[in-house]
mmCIF file of C-alpha atoms in Angstrom:
data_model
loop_
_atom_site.group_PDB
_atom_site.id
_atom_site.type_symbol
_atom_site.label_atom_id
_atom_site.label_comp_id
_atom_site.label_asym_id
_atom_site.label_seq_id
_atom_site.Cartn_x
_atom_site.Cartn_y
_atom_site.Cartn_z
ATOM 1 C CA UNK H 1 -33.505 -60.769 32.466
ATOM 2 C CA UNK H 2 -30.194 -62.279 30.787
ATOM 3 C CA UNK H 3 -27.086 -60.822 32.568
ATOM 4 C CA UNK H 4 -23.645 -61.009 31.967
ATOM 5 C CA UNK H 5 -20.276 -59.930 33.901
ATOM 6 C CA UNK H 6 -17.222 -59.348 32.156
ATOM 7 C CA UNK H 7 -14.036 -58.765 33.276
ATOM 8 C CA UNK H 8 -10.559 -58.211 31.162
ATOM 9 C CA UNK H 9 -7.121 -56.828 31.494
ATOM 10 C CA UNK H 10 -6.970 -54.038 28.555
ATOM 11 C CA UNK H 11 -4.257 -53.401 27.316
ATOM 12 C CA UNK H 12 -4.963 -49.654 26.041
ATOM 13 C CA UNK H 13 -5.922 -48.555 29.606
ATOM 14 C CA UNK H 14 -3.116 -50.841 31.279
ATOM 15 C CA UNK H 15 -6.018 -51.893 34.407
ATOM 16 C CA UNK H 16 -8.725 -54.636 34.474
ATOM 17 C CA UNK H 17 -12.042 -53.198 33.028
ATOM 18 C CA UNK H 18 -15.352 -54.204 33.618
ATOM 19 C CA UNK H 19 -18.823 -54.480 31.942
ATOM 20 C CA UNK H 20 -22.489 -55.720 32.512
ATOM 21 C CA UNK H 21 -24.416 -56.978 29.463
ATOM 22 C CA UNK H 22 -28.318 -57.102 29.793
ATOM 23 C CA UNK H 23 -30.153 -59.441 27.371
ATOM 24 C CA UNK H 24 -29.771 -61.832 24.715
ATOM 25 C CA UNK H 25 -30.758 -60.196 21.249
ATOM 26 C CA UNK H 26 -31.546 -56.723 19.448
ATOM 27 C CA UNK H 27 -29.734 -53.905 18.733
ATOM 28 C CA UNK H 28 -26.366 -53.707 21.296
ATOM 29 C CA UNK H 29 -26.772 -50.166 23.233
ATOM 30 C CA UNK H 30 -23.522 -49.074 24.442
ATOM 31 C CA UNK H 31 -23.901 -47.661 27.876
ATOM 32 C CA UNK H 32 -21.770 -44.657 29.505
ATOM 33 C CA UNK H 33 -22.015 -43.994 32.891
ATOM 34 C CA UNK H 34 -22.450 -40.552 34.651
ATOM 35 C CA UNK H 35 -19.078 -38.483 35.721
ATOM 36 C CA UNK H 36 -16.682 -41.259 37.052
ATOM 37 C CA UNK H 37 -19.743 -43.458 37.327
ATOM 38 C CA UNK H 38 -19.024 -47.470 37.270
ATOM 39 C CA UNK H 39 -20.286 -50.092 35.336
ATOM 40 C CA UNK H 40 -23.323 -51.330 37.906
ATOM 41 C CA UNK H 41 -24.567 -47.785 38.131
ATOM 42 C CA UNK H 42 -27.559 -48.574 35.897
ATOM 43 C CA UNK H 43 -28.257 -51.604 37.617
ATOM 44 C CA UNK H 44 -28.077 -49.654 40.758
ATOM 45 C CA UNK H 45 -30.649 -46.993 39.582
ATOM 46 C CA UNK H 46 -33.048 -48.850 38.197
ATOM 47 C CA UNK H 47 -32.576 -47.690 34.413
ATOM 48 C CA UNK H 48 -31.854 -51.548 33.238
ATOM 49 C CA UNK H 49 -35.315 -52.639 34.680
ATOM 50 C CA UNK H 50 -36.792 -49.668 33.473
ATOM 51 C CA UNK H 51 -37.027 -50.960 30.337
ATOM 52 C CA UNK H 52 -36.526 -55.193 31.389
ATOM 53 C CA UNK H 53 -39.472 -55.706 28.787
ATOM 54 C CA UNK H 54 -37.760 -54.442 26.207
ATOM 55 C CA UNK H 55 -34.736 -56.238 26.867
ATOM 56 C CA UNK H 56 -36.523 -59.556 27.523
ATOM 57 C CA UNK H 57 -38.471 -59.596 24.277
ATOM 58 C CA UNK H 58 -35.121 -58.956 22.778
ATOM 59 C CA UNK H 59 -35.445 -55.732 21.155
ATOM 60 C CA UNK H 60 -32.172 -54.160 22.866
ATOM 61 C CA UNK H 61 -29.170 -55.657 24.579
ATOM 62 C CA UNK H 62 -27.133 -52.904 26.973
ATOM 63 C CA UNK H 63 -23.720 -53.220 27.536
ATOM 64 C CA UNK H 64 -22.899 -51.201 30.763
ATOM 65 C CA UNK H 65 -19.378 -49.419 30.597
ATOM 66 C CA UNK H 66 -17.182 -48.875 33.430
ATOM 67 C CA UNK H 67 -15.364 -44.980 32.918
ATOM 68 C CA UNK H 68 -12.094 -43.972 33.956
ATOM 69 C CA UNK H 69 -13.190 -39.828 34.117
ATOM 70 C CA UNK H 70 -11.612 -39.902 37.188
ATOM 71 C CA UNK H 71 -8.228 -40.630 35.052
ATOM 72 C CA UNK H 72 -8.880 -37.973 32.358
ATOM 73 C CA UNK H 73 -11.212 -35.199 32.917
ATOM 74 C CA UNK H 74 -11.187 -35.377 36.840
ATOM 75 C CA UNK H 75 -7.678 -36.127 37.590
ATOM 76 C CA UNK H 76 -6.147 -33.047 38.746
ATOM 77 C CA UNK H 77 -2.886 -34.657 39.634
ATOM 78 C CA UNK H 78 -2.075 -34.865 36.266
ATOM 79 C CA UNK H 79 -1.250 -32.111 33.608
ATOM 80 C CA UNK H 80 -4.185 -31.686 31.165
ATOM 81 C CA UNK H 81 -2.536 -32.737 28.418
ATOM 82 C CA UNK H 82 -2.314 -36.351 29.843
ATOM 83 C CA UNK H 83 -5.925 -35.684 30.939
ATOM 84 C CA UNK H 84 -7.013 -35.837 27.127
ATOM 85 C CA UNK H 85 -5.343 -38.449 25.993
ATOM 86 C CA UNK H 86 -6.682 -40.654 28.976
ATOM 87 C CA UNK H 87 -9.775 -39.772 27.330
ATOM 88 C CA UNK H 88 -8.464 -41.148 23.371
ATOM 89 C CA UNK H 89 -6.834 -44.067 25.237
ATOM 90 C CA UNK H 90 -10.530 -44.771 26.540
ATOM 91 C CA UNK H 91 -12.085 -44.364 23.256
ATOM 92 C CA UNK H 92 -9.612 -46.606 22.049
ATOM 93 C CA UNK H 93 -10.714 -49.366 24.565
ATOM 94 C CA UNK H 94 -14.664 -48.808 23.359
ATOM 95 C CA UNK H 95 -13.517 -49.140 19.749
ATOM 96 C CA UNK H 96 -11.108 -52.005 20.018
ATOM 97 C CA UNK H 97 -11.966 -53.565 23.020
ATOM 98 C CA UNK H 98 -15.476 -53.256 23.615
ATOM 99 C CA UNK H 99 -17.088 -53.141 20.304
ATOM 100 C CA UNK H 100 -15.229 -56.258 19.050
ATOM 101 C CA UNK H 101 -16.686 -58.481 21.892
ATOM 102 C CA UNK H 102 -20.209 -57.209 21.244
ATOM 103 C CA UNK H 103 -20.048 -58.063 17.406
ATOM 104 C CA UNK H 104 -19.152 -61.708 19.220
ATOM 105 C CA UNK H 105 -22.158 -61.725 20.778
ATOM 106 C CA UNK H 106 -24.354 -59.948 18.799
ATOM 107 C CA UNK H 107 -24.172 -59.788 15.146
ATOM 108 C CA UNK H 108 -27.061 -57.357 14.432
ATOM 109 C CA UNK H 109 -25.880 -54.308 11.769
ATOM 110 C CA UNK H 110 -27.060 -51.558 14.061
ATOM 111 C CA UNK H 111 -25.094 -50.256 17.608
ATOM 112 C CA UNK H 112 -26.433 -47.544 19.437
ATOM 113 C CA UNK H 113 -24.521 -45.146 21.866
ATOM 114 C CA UNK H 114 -26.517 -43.885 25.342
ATOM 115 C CA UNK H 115 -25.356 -41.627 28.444
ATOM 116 C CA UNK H 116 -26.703 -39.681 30.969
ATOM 117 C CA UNK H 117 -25.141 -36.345 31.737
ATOM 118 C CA UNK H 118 -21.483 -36.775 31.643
ATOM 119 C CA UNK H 119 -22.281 -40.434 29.698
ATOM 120 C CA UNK H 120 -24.300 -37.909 27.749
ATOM 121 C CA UNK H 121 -21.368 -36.055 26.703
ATOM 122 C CA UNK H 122 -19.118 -39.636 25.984
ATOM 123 C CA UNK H 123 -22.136 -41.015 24.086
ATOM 124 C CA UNK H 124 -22.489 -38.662 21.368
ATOM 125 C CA UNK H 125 -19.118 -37.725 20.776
ATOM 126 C CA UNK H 126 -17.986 -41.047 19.944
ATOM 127 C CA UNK H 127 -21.727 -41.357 17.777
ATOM 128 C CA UNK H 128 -20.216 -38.340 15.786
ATOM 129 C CA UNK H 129 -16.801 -39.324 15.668
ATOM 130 C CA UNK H 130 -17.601 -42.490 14.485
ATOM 131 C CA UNK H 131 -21.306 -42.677 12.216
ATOM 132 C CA UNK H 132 -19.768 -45.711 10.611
ATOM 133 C CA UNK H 133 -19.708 -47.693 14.134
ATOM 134 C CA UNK H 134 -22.799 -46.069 15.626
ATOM 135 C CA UNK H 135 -25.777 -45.982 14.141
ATOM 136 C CA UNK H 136 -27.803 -44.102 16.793
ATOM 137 C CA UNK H 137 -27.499 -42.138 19.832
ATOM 138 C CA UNK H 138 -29.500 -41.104 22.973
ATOM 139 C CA UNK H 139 -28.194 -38.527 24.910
ATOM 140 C CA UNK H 140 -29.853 -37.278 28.204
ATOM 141 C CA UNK H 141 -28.897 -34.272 29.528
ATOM 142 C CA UNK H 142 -25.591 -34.180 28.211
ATOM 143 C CA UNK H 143 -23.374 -31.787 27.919
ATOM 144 C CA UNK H 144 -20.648 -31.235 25.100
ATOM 145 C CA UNK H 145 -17.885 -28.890 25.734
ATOM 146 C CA UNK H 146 -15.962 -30.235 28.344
ATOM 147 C CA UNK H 147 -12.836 -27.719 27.735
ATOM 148 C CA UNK H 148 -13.567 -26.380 31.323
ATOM 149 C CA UNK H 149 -12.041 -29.346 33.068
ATOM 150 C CA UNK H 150 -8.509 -28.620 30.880
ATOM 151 C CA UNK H 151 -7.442 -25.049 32.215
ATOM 152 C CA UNK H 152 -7.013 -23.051 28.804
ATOM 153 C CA UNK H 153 -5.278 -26.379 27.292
ATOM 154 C CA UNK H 154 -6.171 -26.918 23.688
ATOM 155 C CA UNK H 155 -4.727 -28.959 20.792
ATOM 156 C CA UNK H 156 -6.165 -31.360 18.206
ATOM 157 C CA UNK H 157 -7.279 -34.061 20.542
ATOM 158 C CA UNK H 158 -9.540 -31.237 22.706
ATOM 159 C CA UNK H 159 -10.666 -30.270 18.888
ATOM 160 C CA UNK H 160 -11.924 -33.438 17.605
ATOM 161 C CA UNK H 161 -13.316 -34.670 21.318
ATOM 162 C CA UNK H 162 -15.501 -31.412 21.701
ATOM 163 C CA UNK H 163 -18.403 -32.088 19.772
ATOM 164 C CA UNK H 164 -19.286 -28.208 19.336
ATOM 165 C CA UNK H 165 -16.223 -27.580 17.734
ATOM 166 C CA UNK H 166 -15.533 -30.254 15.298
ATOM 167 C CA UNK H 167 -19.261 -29.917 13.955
ATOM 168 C CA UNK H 168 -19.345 -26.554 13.849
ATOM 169 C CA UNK H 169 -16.384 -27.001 11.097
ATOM 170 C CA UNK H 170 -16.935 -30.163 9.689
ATOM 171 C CA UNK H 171 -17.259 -30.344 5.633
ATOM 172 C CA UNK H 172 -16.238 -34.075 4.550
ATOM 173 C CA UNK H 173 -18.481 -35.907 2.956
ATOM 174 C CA UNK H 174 -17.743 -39.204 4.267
ATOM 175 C CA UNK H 175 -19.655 -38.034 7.625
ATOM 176 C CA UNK H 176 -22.726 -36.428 6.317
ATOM 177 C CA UNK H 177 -23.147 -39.763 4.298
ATOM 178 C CA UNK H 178 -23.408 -41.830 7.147
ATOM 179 C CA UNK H 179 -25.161 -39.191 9.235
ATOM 180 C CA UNK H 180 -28.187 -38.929 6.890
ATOM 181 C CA UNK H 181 -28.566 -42.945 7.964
ATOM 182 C CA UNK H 182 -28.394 -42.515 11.632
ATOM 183 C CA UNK H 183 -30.557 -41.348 14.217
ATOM 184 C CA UNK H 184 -29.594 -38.577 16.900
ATOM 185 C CA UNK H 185 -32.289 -37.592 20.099
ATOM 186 C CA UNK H 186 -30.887 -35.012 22.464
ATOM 187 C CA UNK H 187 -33.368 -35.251 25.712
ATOM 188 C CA UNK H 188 -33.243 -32.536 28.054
ATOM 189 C CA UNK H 189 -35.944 -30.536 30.265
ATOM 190 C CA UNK H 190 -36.780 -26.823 31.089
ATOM 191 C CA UNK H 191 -35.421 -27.154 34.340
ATOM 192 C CA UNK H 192 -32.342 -28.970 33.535
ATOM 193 C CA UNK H 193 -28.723 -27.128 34.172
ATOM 194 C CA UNK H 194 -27.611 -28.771 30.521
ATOM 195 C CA UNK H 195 -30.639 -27.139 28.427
ATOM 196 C CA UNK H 196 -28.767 -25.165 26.721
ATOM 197 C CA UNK H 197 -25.718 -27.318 26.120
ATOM 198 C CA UNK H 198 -28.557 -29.354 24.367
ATOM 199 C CA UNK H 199 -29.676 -26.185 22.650
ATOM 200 C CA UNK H 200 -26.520 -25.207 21.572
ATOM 201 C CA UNK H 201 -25.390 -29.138 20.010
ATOM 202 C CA UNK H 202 -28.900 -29.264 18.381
ATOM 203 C CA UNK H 203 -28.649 -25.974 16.262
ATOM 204 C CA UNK H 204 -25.370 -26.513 15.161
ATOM 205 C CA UNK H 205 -26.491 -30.205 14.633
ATOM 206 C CA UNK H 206 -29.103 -28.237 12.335
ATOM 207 C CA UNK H 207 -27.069 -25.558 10.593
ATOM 208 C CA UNK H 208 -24.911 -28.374 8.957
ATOM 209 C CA UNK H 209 -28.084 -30.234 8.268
ATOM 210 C CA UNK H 210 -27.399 -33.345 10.255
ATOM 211 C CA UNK H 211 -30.937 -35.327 11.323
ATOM 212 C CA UNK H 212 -31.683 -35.046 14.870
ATOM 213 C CA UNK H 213 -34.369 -34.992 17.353
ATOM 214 C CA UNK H 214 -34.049 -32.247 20.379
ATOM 215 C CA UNK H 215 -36.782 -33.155 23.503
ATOM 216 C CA UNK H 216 -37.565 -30.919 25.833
ATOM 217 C CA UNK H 217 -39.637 -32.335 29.205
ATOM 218 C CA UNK H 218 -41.758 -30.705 30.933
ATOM 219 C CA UNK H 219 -41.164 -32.476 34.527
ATOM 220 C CA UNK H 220 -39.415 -31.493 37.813
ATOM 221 C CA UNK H 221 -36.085 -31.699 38.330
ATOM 222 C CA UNK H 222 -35.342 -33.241 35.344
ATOM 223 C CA UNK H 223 -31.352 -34.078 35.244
ATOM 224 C CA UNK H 224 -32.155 -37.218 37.700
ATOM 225 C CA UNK H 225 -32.570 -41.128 37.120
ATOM 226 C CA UNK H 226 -36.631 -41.051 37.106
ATOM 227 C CA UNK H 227 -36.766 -38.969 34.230
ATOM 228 C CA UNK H 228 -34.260 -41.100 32.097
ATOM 229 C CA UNK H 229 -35.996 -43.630 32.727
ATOM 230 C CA UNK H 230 -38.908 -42.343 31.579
ATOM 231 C CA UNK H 231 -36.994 -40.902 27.988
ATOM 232 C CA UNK H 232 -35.357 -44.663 27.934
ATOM 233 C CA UNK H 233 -38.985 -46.051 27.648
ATOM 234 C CA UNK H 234 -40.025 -43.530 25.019
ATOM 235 C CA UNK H 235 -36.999 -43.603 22.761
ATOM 236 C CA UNK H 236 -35.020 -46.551 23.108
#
C-alpha cells in the first residue's frame, strides 16, 4: 500500500501538523480521528488495511488528519469561547491547508469526508457546511451536538458548527442544490450510546428533504474499531 507522511508548520493553528496519505488514485477521503485522536490512529487500528484492496486498486486515497480537540472542545483551561473558535481555526486548516494539497495530488472532482465517533461529529459538519467541497460523507457513530463541552456558551460559531441546529433552520437554496448531488450514510448500531444522535441528524436530515442513508447494525458492541471496519468495507 502507497503511504505518505506529511509534515507542515500551519499557519492558522500556529503548531506543526501532521497527516498520513494511503494510496495513489480515487476519490481523496478525508479522515478525522476519534476525540483528540492523532493522525496514525487508523493505521494503528487496523481501519487503513481494512480496506488495503480498495486502496491498492485505486478506488480511494485516505488522508489521515491529526485533531487538536484537545485545544477546542477538551481544553478546559481555556474559556469556551476560545474553545470554539479553536474549532473554526481547525476548519480553516482542513479548508485551506489540507484540501489544497490533496487537489495537488489528486485531481479527481469528488472528496469525501469520514469519522468515527467524535471524527463522526467533525466529518459531517464540515460535509454540510461545505456541499460544494464535499461531495460525500460517512459518519460512524457520530454524534452532532457537541454544545455540552461549552457550559451554556452559545453564539453564531456554536450555531453554524452544530449540525442539528443549522439544519434544522436552513432555507437557502444554494445548499439544497448541492445536497441533492451528494451522498450522506449515518452508520450506527442498536447497541451504540450515539443511536439516537444518529436518529435525531437523520430525521431532521429528512424533514428538509436532504438525501441520506441511516444504518443501523445489528452486532455487539458496536461503537468500536471492528465494526467500522466492517461499515468502511460496505460503504466506502
Amino acid at each position: 500500500m502507497h503511504r505518505e507522511y506529511h509534515r507542515w508548520w500551519s499557519p492558522r493553528l500556529g503548531r506543526d501538523m501532521e497527516l498520513l496519505v494511503f494510496g495513489h488514485a480515487g476519490v481523496p477521503v478525508i479522515v478525522f480521528p476519534t476525540s483528540q485522536g492523532r493522525f496514525y490512529e487508523f493505521e494503528d487500528r487496523g481501519l487503513a488495511g481494512a480496506i488495503d484492496y480498495k486502496i491498492d486498486r485505486g478506488e480511494v486515497q485516505l488522508y489521515c488528519l491529526d485533531s487538536v480537540d484537545a485545544e477546542s472542545w477538551y481544553n478546559r483551561n481555556v474559556p469556551p469561547r476560545w474553545r470554539i473558535a479553536r474549532h473554526v481555526q481547525y476548519e480553516d486548516y482542513v479548508l485551506h491547508e489540507v484540501l489544497p494539497l490533496v487537489r495537488v495530488k489528486n485531481q479527481n472532482p469528488y472528496c469525501i469526508s469520514l469519522g468515527c465517533s467524535f471524527g463522526g461529529f467533525h466529518a459531517m459538519n464540515i460535509a454540510l457546511r461545505h456541499p460544494d467541497r464535499f461531495t460525500g460523507c460517512l459518519s460512524m457513530s457520530g454524534a452532532f451536538d457537541m454544545t455540552r463541552f461549552l457550559h451554556g456558551h452559545y453564539d453564531d460559531d456554536v450555531y453554524f458548527h452544530t449540525p442539528t441546529h443549522f439544519i434544522a433552520n436552513l432555507s437557502d437554496p444554494w445548499y439544497y442544490e448541492r445536497y441533492r448531488r451528494n451522498t450522506y450514510i449515518l452508520g450506527t448500531g442498536w447497541d451504540d450510546h450515539c443511536l439516537g444522535a444518529n436518529q435525531h441528524l437523520a430525521k431532521l436530515m429528512g424533514e428538509r428533504g436532504i438525501p441520506h442513508r441511516l444504518w443501523i447494525w445489528e452486532t455487539y458492541n458496536s461503537h468500536d474499531w471492528p465494526t467500522w471496519g466492517a461499515m468502511m468495507r460496505e460503504y466506502l
